[in-house]
Short mmCIF file of C-alpha atoms and ligand atoms in Angstrom, two decimals:
data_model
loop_
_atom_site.label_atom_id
_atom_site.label_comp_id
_atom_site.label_asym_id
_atom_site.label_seq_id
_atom_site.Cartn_x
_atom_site.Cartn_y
_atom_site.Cartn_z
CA UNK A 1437 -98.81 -65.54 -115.32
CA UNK A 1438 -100.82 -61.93 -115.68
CA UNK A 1439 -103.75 -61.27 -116.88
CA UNK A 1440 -104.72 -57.45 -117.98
CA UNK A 1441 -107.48 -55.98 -118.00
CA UNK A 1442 -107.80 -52.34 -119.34
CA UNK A 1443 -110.50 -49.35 -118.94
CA UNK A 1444 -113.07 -50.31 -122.16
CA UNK A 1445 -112.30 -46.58 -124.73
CA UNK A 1446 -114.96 -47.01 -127.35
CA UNK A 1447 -118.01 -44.66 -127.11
CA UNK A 1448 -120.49 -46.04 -125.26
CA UNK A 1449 -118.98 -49.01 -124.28
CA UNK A 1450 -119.71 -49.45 -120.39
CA UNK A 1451 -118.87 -52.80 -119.97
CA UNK A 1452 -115.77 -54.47 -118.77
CA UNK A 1453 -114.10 -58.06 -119.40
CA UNK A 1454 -113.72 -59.24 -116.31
CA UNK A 1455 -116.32 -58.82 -113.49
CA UNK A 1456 -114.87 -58.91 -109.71
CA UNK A 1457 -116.06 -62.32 -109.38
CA UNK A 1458 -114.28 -63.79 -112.38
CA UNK A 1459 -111.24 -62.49 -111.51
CA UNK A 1460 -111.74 -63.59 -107.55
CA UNK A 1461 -111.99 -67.24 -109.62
CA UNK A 1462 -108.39 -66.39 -111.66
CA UNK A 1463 -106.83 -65.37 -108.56
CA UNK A 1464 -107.84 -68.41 -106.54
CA UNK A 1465 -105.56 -70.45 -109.31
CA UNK A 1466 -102.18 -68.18 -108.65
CA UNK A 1467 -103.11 -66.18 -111.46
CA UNK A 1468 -101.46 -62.41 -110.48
CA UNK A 1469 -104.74 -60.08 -112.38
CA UNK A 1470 -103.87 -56.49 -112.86
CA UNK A 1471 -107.33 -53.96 -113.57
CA UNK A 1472 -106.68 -50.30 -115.02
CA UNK A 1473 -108.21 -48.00 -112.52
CA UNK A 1474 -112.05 -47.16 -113.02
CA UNK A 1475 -112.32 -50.65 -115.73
CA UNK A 1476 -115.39 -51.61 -114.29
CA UNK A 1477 -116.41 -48.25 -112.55
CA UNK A 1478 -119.04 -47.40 -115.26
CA UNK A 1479 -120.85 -51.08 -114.88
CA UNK A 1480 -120.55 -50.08 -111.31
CA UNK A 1481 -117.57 -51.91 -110.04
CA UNK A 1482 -115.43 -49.64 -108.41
CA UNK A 1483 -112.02 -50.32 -108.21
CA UNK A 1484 -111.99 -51.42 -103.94
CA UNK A 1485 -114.12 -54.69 -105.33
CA UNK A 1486 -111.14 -55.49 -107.57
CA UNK A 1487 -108.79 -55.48 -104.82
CA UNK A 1488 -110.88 -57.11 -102.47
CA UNK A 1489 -111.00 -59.65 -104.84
CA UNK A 1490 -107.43 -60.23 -104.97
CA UNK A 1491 -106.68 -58.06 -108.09
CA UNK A 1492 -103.49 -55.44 -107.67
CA UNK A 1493 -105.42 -51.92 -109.38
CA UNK A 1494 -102.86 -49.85 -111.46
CA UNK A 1495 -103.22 -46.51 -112.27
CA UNK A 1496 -102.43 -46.22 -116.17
CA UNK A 1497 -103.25 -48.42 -118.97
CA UNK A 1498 -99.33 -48.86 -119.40
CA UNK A 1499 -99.03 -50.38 -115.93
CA UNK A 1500 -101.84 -52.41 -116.59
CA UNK A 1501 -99.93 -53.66 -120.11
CA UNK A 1502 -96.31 -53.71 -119.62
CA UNK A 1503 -95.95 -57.26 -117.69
CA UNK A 1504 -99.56 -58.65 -119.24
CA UNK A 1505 -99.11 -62.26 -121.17
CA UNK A 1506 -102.95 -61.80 -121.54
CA UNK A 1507 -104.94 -58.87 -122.30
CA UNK A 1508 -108.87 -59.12 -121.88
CA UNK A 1509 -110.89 -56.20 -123.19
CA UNK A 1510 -114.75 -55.87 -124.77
CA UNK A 1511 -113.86 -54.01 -127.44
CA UNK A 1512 -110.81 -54.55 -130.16
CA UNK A 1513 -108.01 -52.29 -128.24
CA UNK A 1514 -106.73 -49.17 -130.62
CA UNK A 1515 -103.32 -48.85 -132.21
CA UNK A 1516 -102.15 -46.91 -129.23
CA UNK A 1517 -103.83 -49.25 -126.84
CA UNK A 1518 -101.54 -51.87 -128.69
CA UNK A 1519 -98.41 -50.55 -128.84
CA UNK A 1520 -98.92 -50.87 -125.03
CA UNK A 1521 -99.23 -54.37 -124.71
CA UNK A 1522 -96.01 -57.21 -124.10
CA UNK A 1523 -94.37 -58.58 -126.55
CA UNK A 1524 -96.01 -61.97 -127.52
CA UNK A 1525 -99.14 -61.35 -125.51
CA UNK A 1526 -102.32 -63.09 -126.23
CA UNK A 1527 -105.55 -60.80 -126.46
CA UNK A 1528 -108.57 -62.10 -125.68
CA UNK A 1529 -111.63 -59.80 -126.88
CA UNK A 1530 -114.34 -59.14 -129.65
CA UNK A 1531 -112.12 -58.24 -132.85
CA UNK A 1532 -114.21 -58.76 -135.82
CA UNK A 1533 -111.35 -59.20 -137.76
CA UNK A 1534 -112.90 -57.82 -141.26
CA UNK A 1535 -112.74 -54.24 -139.26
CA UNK A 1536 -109.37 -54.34 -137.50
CA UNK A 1537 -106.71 -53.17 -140.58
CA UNK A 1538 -106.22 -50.03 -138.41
CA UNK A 1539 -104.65 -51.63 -135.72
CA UNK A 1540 -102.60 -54.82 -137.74
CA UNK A 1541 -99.40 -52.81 -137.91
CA UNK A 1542 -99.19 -52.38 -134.01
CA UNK A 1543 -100.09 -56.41 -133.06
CA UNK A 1544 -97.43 -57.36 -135.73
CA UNK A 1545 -95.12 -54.68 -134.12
CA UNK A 1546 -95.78 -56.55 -130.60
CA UNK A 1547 -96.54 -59.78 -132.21
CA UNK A 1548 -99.33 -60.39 -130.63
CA UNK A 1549 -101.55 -63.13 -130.76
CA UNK A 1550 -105.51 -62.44 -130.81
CA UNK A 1551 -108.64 -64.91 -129.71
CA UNK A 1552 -111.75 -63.01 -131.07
CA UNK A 1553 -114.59 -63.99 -129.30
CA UNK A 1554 -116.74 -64.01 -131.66
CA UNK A 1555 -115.32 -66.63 -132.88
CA UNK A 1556 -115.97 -69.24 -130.51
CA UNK A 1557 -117.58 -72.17 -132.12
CA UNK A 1558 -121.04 -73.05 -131.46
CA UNK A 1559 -120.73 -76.38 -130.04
CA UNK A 1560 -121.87 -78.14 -126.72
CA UNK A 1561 -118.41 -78.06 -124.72
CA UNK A 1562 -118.11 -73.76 -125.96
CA UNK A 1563 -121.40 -72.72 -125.09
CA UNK A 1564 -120.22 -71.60 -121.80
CA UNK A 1565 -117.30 -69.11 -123.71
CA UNK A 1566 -120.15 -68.11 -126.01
CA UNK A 1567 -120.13 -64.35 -125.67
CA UNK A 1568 -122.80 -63.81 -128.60
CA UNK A 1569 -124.80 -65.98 -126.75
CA UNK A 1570 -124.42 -64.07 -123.14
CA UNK A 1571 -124.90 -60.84 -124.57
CA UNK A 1572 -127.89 -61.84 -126.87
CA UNK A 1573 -129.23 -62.88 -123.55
CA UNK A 1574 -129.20 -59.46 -122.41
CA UNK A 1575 -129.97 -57.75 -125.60
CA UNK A 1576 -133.10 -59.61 -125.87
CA UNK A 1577 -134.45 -58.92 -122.34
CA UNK A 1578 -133.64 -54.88 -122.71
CA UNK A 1579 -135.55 -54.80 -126.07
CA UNK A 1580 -138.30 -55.38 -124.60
CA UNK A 1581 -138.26 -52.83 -121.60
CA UNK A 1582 -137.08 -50.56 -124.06
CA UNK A 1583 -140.12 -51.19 -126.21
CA UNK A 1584 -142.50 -50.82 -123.15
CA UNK A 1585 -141.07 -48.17 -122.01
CA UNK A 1586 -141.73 -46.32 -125.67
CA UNK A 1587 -144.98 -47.57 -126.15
CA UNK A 1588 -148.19 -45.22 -125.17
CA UNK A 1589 -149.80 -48.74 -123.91
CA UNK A 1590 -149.34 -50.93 -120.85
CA UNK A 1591 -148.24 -54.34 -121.50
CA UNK A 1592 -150.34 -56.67 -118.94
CA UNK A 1593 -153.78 -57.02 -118.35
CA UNK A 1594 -155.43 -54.85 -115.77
CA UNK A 1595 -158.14 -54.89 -113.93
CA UNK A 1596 -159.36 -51.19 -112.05
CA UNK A 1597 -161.60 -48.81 -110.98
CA UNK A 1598 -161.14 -47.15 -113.68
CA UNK A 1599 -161.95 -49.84 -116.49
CA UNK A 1600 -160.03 -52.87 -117.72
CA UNK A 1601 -157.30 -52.63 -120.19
CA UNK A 1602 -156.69 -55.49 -122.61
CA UNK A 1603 -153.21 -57.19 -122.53
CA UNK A 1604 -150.87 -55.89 -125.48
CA UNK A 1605 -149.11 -58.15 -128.14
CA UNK A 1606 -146.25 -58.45 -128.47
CA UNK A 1607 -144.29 -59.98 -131.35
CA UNK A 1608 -140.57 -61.29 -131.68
CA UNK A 1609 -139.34 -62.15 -135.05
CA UNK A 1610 -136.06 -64.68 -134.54
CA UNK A 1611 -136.26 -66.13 -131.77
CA UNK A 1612 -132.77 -67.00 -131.58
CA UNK A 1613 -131.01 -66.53 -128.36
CA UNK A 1614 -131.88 -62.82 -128.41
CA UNK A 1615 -135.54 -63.65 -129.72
CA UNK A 1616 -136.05 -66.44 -126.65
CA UNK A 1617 -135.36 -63.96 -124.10
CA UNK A 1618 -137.11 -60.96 -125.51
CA UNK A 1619 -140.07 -63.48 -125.61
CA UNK A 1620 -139.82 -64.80 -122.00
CA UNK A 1621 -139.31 -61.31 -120.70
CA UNK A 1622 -142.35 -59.99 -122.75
CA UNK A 1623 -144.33 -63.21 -121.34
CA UNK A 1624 -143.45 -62.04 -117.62
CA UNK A 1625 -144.65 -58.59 -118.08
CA UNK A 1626 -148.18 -59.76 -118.91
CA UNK A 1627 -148.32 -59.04 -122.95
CA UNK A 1628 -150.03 -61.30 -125.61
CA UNK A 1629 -146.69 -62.83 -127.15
CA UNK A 1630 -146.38 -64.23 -130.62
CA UNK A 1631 -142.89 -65.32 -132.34
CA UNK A 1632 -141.46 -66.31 -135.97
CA UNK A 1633 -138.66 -67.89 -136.70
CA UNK A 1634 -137.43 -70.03 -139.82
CA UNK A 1635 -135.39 -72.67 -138.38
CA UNK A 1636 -137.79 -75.82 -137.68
CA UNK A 1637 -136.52 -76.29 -134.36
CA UNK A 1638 -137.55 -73.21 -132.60
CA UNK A 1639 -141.10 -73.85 -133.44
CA UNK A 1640 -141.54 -75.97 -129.89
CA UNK A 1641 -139.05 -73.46 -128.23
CA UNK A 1642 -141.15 -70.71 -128.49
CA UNK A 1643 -144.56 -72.57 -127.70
CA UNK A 1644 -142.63 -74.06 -124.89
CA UNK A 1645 -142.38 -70.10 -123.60
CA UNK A 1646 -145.98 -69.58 -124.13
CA UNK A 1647 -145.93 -67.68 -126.93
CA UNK A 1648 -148.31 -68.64 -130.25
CA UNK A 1649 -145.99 -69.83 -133.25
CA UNK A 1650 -147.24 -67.97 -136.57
CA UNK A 1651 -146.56 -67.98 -140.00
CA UNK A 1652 -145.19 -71.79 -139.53
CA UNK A 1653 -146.05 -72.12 -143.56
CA UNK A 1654 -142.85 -69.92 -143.93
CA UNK A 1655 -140.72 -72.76 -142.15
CA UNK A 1656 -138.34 -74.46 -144.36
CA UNK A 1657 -136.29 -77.71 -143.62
CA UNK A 1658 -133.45 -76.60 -144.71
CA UNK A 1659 -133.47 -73.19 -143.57
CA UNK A 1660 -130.82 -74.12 -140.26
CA UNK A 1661 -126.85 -75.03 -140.89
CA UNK A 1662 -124.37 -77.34 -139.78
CA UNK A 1663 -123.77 -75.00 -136.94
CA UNK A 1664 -127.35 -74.36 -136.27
CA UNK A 1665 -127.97 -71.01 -137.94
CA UNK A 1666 -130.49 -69.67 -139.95
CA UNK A 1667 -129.32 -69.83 -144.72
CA UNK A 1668 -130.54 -66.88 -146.17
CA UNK A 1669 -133.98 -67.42 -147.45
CA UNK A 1670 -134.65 -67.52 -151.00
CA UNK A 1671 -136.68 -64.34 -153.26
CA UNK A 1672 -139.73 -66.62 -153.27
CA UNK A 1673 -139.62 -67.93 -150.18
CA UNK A 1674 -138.99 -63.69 -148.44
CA UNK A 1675 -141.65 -62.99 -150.38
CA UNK A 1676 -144.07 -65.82 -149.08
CA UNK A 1677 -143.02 -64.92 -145.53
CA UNK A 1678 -143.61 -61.30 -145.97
CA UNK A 1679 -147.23 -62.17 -147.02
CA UNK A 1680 -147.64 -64.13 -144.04
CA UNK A 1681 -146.40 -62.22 -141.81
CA UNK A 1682 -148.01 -58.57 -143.24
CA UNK A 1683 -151.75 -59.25 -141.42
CA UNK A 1684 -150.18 -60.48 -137.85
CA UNK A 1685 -148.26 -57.16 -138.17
CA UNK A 1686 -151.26 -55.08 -138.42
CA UNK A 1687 -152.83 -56.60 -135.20
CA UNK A 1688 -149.66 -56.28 -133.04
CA UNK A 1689 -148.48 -53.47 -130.39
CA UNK A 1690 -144.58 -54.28 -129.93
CA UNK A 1691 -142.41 -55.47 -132.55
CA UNK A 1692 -138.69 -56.91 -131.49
CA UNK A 1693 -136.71 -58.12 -134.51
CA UNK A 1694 -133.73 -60.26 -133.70
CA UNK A 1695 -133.16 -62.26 -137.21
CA UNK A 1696 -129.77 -62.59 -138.46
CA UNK A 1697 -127.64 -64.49 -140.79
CA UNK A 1698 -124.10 -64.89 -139.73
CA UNK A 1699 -121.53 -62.81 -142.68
CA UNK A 1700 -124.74 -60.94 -144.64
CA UNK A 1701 -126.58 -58.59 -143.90
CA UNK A 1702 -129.42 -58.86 -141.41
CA UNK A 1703 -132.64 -59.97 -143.37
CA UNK A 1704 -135.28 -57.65 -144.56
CA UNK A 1705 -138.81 -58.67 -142.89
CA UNK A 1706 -140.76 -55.56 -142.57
CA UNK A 1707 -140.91 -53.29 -145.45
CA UNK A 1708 -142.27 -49.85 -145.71
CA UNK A 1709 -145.25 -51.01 -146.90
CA UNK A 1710 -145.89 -53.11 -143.91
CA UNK A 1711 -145.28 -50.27 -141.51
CA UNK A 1712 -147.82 -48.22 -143.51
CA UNK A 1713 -150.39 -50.97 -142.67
CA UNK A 1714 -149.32 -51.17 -139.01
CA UNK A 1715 -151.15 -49.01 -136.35
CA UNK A 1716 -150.32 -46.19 -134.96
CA UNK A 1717 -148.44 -46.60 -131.71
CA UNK A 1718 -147.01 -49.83 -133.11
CA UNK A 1719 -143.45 -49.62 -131.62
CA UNK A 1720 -140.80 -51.87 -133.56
CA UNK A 1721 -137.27 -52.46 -131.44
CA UNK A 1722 -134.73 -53.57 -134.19
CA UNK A 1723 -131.82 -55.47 -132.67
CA UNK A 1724 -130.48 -56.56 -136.04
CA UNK A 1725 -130.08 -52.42 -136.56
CA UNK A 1726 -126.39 -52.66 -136.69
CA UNK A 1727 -126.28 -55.06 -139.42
CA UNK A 1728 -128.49 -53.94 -141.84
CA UNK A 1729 -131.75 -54.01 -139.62
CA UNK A 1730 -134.89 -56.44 -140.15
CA UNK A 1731 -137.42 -53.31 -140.67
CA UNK A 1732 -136.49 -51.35 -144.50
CA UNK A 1733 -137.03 -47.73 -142.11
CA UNK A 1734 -134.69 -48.69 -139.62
CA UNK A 1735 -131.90 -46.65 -139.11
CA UNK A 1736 -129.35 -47.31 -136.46
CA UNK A 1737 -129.18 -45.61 -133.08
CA UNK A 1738 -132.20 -43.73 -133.68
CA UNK A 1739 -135.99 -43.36 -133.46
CA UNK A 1740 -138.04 -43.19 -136.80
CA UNK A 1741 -141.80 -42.25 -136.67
CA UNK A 1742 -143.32 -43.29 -139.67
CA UNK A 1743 -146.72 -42.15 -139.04
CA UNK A 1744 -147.39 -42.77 -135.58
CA UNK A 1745 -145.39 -46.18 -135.65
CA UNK A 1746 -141.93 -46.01 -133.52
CA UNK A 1747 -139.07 -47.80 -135.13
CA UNK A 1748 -135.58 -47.65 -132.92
CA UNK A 1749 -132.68 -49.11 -134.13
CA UNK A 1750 -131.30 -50.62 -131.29
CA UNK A 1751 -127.76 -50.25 -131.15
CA UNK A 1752 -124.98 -50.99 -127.95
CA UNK A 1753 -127.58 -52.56 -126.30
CA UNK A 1754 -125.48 -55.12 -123.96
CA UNK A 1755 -123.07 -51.67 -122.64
CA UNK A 1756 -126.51 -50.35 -121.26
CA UNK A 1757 -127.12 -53.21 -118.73
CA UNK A 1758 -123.54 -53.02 -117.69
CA UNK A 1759 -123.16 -54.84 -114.38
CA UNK A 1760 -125.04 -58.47 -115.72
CA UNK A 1761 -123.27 -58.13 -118.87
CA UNK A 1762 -119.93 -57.67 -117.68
CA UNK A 1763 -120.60 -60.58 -115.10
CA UNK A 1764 -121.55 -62.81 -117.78
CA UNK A 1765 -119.12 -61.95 -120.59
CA UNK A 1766 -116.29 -62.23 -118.01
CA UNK A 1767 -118.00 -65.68 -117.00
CA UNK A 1768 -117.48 -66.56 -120.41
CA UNK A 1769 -114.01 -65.44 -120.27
CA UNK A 1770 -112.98 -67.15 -117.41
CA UNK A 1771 -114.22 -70.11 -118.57
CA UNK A 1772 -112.26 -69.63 -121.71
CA UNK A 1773 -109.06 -68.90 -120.10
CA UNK A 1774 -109.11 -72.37 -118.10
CA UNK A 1775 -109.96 -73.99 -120.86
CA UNK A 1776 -106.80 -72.50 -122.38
CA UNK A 1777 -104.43 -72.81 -119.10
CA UNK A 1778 -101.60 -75.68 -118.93
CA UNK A 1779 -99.38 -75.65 -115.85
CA UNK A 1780 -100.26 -72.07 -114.60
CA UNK A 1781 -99.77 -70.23 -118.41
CA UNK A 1782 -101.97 -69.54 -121.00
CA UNK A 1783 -101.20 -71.11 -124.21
CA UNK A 1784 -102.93 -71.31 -127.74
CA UNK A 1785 -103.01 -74.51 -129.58
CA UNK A 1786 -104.03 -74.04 -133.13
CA UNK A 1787 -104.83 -77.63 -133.30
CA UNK A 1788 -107.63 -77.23 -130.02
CA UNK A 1789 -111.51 -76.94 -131.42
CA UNK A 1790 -112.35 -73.94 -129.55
CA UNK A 1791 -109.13 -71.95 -129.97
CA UNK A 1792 -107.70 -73.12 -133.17
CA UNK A 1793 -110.95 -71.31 -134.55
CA UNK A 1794 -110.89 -68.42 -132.66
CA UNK A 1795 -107.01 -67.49 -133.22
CA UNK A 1796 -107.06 -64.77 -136.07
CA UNK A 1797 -103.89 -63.56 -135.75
CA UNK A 1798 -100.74 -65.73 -134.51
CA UNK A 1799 -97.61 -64.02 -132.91
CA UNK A 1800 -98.62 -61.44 -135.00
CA UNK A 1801 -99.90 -62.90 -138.13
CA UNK A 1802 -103.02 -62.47 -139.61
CA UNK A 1803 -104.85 -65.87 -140.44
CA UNK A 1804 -107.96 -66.37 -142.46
P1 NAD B 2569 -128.51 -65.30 -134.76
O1 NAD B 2569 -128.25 -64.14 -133.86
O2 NAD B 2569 -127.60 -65.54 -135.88
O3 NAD B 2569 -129.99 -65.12 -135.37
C1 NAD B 2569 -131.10 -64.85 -134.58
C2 NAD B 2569 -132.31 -65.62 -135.11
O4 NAD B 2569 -132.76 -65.07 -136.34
C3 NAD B 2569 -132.03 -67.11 -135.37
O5 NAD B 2569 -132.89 -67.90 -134.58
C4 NAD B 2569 -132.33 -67.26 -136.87
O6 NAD B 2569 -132.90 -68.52 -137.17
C5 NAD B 2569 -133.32 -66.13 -137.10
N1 NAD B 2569 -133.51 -65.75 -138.51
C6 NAD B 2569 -132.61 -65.63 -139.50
N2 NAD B 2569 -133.21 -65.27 -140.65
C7 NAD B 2569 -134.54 -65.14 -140.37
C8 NAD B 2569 -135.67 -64.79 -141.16
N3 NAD B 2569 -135.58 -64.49 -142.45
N4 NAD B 2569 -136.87 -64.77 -140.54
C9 NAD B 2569 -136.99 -65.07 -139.22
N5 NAD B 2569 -135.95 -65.41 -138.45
C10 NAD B 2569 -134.74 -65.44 -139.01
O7 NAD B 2569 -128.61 -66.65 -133.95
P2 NAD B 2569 -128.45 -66.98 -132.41
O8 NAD B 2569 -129.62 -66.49 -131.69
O9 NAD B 2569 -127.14 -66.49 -131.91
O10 NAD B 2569 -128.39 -68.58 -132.37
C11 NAD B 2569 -129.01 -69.41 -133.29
C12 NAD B 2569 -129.04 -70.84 -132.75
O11 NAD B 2569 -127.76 -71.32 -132.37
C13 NAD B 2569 -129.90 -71.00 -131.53
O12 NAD B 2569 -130.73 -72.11 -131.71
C14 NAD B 2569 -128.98 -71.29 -130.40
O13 NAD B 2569 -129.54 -72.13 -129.42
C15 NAD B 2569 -127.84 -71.94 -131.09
N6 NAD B 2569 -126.61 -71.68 -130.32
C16 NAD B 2569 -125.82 -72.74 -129.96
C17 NAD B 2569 -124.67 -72.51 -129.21
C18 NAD B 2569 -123.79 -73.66 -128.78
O14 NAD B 2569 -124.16 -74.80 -128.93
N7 NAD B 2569 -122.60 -73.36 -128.25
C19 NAD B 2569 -124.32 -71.21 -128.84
C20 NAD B 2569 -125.15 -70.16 -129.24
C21 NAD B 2569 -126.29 -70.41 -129.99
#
């Protein structure tokens, strides 16, 4: 069996599916792992670690295709990237499935079967697959440098010659996976840290970090899922958590927003009105910018400054901590593709929990 793995296309993308470690793992099974050249050379893996770790480097992405039963990538590959691929081959990356139409005709051309990963369902025995979960991971912990580093304040507490400066506050709205690490990371750098969230459950998480649960009025029993995400809140109940949240706001030096609802738009928490309240210097970090964002000014990949208050939408934030993100995601991977290995080949079992879910499109056939 050979696994694929080709040089990531999409702008800005700087990650790669397979770290040298992961595949070091594949090879150790008899699993032959071809790597285009310079895949993991912008998350600073040059192509002498993939052959040291057993992996043959080839130098074009159609060398890297043409005898590939399974392609890994980050990104969903382009039509031309999958006219390249084997007849039959299984593809293993993020697809988002509601976006892909452009590239349908060429994986029914090479009838090609697709796991998207984010599609891998939120249970116990998955959570190691979980590749929203990994990247979250790193999302949340870049947010926050990314806020510090935009802020005109220090975080911690210090104590100098020159006069003591007060610790700043920090506050992470969702504290989801993303939300979690943005507050341990903001906890480790010395800041004040507050959180909301409106699933029930999180409430000890967060206090469990150190950080001060507020707005806990604005917690609803039924605001989690089956699968352990947030419903979209009602009108009256937004509107009660906008009021509680409005005067924390005002007090508060770094903003990270992480809330999302999985198929809808991200939810609205911060509206203009807020931000006009909010004090100067006041930098928000939006990680829910590419779906809508949680603040009403946000607009994706950039910086607004509404009055002295930053607000970036944060945007590709996993590609810029390359090397840890790569490792993980191809952790994930890995662990994925022995899940899915019988007697040395891959195979996908429509009937299996994990990939029956993830399988959108079958030897070439779209399913819903
Ligand atoms: P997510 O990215 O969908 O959302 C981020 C956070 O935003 C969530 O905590 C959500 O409750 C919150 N949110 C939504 N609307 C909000 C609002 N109006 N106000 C404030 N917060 C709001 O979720 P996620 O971080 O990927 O994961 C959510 C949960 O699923 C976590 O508890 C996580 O532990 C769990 N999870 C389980 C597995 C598994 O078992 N395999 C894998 C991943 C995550």
């Amino acid at each position: 069996m050979q696994i694929g793995v080709p040089r990531e296309t999409a702008p800005r993308e700087r990650r790669v599916a397979l770290a040298p470690d992961s595949v070091g793992r594949l090879v150790k099974t008899g699993v032959r792992v071809v790597v285009e050249h310079d895949a993991g050379a912008a998350a600073s893996f040059p192509d002498s670690a993939y052959a040291a770790a057993g992996a043959t480097v080839a130098s074009t992405l159609a060398e890297t295709l043409a005898e590939s039963d399974v392609v890994t990538k980050v990104q969903r590959p382009s039509p031309a990237e999958a006219l390249a691929f084997k007849t039959g081959a299984i593809l293993v990356s993020l697809f988002q499935p509601a976006a892909s139409a452009e590239v349908m005709p060429a994986l029914v051309d090479r009838a090609v079967t697709v796991l998207s990963l984010e599609r891998v369902p939120r249970i116990t025995r998955a959570q190691s697959m979980d590749v929203l979960s990994s990247q979250s991971t790193v999302a949340g912990y870049k947010a926050v440098l990314i806020g510090a580093s935009m802020m005109p304040k220090f975080l911690p507490m210090l104590t100098t010659a020159a006069g003591n400066i007060a610790p700043a506050k920090a506050f992470i709205l969702g504290a989801g996976v993303a939300g979690l690490q943005a507050i341990a990371t903001a906890r480790r750098l010395g800041a004040i840290v507050s959180a909301f969230d409106v699933r029930p459950a999180v409430r000890e998480q967060v206090q469990s970090l150190g950080a001060t649960f507020v707005a806990a009025d604005a917690i609803a029993s039924d605001a989690e899922d089956k699968r352990g995400y947030a419903r979209e809140q009602t009108a009256e109940q937004q509107k009660r958590t906008a009021a509680l949240l409005q005067d924390h706001l005002k007090q508060v030096d770094l903003v990270v927003t992480t809330a999302q609802i999985p198929g809808r738009p991200a939810p609205t928490l911060i509206t203009e009105a807020m931000v006009a309240e909010m004090r100067p210097g006041t930098v928000i970090v939006d990680l829910a910018a590419e779906t809508g964002g949680n603040c009403a000014l946000t607009k994706p990949g950039e910086i607004v400054d509404a009055n002295g208050v930053l607000i970036f939408g944060a945007i590709d934030i996993p590609s810029t901590v390359p090397t840890h993100a790569s490792q993980m995601f191809g952790r994930n991977v890995l662990t994925l593709l022995q899940h899915l290995m019988k007697d040395g080949s891959v195979t996908v079992n429509l009937n299996d929990e994990i990939a029956g879910p993830m399988c959108v499109v079958y030897q070439g056939q779209a399913r819903t």
